[in-house]
PDB file of C-alpha atoms and ligand atoms in Angstrom:
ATOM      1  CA  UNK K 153      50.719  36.221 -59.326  1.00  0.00           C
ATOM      2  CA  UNK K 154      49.380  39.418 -60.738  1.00  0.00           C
ATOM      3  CA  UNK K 155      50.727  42.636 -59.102  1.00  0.00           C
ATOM      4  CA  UNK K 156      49.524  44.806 -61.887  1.00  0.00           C
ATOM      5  CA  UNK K 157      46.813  47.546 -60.416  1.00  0.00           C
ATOM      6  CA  UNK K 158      45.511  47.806 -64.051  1.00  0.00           C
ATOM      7  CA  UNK K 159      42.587  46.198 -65.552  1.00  0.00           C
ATOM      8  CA  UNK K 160      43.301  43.952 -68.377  1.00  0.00           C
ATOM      9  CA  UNK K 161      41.313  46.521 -71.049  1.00  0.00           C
ATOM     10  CA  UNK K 162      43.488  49.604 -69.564  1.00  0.00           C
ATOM     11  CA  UNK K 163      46.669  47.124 -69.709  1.00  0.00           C
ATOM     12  CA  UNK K 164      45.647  46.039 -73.416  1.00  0.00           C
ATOM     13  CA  UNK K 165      45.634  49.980 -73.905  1.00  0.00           C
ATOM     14  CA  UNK K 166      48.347  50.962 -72.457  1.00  0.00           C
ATOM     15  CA  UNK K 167      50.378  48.118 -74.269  1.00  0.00           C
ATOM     16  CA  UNK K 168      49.130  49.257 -77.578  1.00  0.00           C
ATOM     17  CA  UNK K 169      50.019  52.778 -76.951  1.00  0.00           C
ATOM     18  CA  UNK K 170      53.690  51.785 -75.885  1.00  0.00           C
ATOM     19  CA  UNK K 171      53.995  49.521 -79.000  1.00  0.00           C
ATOM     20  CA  UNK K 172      52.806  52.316 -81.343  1.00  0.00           C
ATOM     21  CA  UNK K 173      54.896  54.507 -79.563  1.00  0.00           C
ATOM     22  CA  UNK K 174      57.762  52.758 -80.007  1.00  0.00           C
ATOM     23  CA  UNK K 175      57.215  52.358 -83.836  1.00  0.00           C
ATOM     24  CA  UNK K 176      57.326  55.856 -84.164  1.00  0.00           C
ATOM     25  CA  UNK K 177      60.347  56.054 -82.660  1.00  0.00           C
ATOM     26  CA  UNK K 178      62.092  53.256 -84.433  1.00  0.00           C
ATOM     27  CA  UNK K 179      60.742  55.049 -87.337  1.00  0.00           C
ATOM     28  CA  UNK K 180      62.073  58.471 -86.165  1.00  0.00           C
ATOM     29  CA  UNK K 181      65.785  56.769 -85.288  1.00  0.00           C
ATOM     30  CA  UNK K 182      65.799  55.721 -88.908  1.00  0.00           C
ATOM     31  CA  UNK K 183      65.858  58.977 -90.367  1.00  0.00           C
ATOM     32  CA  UNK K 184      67.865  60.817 -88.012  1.00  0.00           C
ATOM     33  CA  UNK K 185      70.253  58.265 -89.253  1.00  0.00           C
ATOM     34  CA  UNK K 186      69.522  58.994 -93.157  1.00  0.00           C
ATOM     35  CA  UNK K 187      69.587  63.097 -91.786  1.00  0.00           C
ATOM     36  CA  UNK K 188      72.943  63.312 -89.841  1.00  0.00           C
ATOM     37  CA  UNK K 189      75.440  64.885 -92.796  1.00  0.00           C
ATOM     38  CA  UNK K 190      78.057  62.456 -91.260  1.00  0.00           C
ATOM     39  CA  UNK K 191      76.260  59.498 -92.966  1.00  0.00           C
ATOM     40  CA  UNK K 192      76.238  61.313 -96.141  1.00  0.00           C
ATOM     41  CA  UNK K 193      79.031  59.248 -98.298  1.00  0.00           C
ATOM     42  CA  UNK K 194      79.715  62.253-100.264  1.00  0.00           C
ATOM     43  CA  UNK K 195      80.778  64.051 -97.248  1.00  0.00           C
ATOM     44  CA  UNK K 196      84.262  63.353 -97.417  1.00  0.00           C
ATOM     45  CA  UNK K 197      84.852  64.003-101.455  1.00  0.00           C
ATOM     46  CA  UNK K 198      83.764  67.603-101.265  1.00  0.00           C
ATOM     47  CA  UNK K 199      85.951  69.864-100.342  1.00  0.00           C
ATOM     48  CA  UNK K 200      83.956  71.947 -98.141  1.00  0.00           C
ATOM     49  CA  UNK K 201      84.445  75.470 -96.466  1.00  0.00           C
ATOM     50  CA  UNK K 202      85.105  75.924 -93.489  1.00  0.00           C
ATOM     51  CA  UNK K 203      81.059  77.043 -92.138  1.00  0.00           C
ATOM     52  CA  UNK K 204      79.806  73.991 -93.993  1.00  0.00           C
ATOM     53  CA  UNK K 205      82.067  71.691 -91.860  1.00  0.00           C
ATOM     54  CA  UNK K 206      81.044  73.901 -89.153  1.00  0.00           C
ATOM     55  CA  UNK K 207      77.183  73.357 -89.934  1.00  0.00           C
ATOM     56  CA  UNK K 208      77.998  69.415 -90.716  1.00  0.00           C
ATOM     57  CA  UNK K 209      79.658  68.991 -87.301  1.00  0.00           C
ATOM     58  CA  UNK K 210      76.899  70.980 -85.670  1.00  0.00           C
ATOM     59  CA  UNK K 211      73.874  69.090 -87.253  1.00  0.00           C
ATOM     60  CA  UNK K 212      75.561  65.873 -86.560  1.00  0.00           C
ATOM     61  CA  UNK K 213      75.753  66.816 -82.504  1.00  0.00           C
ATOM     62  CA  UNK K 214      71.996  67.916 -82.565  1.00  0.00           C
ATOM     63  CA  UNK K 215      71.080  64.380 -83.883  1.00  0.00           C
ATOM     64  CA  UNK K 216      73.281  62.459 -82.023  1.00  0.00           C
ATOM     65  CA  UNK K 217      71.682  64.404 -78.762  1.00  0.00           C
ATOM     66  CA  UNK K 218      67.925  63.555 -80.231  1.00  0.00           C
ATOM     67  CA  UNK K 219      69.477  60.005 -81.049  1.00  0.00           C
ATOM     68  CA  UNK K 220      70.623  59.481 -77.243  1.00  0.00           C
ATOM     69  CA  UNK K 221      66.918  60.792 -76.288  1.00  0.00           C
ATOM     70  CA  UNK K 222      65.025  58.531 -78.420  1.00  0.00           C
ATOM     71  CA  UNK K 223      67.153  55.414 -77.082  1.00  0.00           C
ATOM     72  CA  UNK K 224      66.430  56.591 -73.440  1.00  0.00           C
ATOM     73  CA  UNK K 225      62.470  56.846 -74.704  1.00  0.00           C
ATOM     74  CA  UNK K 226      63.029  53.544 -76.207  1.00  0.00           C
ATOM     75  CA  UNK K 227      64.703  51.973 -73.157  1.00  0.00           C
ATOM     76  CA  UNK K 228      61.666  53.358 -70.854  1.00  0.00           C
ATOM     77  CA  UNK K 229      59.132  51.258 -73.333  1.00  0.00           C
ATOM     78  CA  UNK K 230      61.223  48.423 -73.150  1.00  0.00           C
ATOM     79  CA  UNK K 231      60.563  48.076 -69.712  1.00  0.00           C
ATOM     80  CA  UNK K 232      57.544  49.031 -69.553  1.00  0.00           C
ATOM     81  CA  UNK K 233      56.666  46.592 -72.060  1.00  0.00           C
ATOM     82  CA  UNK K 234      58.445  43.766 -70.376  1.00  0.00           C
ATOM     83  CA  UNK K 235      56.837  44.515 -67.155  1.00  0.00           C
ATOM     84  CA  UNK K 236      53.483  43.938 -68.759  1.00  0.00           C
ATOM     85  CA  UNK K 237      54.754  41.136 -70.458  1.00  0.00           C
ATOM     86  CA  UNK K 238      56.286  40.142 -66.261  1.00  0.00           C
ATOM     87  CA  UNK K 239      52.798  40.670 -64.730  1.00  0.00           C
ATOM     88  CA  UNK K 240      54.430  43.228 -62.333  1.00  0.00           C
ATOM     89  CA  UNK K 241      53.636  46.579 -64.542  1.00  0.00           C
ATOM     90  CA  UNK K 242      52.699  49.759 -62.958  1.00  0.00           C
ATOM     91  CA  UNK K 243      54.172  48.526 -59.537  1.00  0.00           C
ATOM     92  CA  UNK K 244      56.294  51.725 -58.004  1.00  0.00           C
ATOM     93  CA  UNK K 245      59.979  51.002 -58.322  1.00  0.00           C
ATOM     94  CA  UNK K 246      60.390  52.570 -54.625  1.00  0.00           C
ATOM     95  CA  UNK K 247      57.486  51.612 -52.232  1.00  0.00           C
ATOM     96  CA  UNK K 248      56.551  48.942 -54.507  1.00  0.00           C
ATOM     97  CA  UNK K 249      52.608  50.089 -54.183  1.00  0.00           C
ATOM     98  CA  UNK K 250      50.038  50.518 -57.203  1.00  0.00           C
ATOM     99  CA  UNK K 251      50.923  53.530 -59.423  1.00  0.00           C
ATOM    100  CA  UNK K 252      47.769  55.221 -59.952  1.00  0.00           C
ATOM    101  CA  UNK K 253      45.964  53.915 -63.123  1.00  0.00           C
ATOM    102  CA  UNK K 254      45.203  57.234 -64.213  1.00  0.00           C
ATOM    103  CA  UNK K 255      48.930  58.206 -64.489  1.00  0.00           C
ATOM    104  CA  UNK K 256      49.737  55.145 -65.984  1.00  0.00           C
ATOM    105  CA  UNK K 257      47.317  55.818 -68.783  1.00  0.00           C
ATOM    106  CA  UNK K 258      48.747  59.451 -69.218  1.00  0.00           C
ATOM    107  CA  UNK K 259      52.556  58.503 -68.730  1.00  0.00           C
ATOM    108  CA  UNK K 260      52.885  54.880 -69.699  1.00  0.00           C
ATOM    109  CA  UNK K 261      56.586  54.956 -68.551  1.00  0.00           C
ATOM    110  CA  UNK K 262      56.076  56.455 -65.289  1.00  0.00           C
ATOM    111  CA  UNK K 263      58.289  53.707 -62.445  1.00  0.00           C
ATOM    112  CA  UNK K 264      56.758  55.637 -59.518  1.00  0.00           C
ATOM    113  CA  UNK K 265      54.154  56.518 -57.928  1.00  0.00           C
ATOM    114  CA  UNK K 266      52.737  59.984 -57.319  1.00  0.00           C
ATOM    115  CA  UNK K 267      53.861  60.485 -53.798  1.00  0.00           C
ATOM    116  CA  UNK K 268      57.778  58.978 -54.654  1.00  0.00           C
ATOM    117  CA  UNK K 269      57.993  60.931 -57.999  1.00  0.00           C
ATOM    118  CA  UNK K 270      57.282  63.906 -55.925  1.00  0.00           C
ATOM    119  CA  UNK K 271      60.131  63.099 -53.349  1.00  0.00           C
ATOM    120  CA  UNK K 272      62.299  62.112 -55.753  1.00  0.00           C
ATOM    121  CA  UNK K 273      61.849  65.412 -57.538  1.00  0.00           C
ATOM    122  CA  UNK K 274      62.617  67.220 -54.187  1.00  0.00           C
ATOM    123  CA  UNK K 275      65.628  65.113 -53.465  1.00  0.00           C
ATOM    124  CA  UNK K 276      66.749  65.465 -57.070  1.00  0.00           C
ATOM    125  CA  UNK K 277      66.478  69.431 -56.504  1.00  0.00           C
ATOM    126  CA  UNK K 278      68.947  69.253 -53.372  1.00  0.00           C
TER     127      UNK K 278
HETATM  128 ZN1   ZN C1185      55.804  54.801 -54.656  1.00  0.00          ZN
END
């Protein structure tokens, strides 16, 4: 059964976008890796001064928080990639209606709808 409201060309674009996507962001989780001064082997031979342990610690929290964002991103095209794969992509999570095909094709991830995105939003703000 096919509960997808997309056409098979917007699905095959919307796929492609999500797989690129996700490349990128593999790609982009690699070198945070190679970036974070924790991974840096050397680390623990110098002895360094107090501000550059300061600096180390500090750039290793700002790429562990992009490293937690990108593996969010990365979970959201998982699913969304599986759903196509499923049949059941860009059903709404909530009311279980069509998401519109034009916010599909903008926000590939999106799980709702217009109208429950918007509630959700205003319950979220409560
Ligand atoms: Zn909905």
């Amino acid at each position: 059964m096919k509960l997808t409201p997309l056409s098979n060309d917007d699905l095959t674009v919307i796929q492609t976008q999500l797989i690129d996507k996700q490349e990128l962001l593999l790609k982009r989780k690699h070198e945070l890796v190679i970036e974070d001064p924790f991974s840096n082997p050397d680390r623990l031979n110098d002895n360094a001064a107090i501000d550059t342990e300061a600096a180390e610690q500090f750039g290793h929290d700002t790429i562990s928080a992009i490293g937690s964002e990108v593996d969010v991103m990365l979970a959201e095209i998982k699913k969304a990639l599986d759903s196509i794969t499923r049949g059941d992509y860009g059903v709404c999570l909530r009311c279980m209606k069509a998401i519109e095909p034009k916010r599909l094709l903008i926000n590939p991830t999106a799980e709702l709808c217009s109208t429950c995105q918007h509630t959700q939003q205003l319950s979220d703000a409560t």
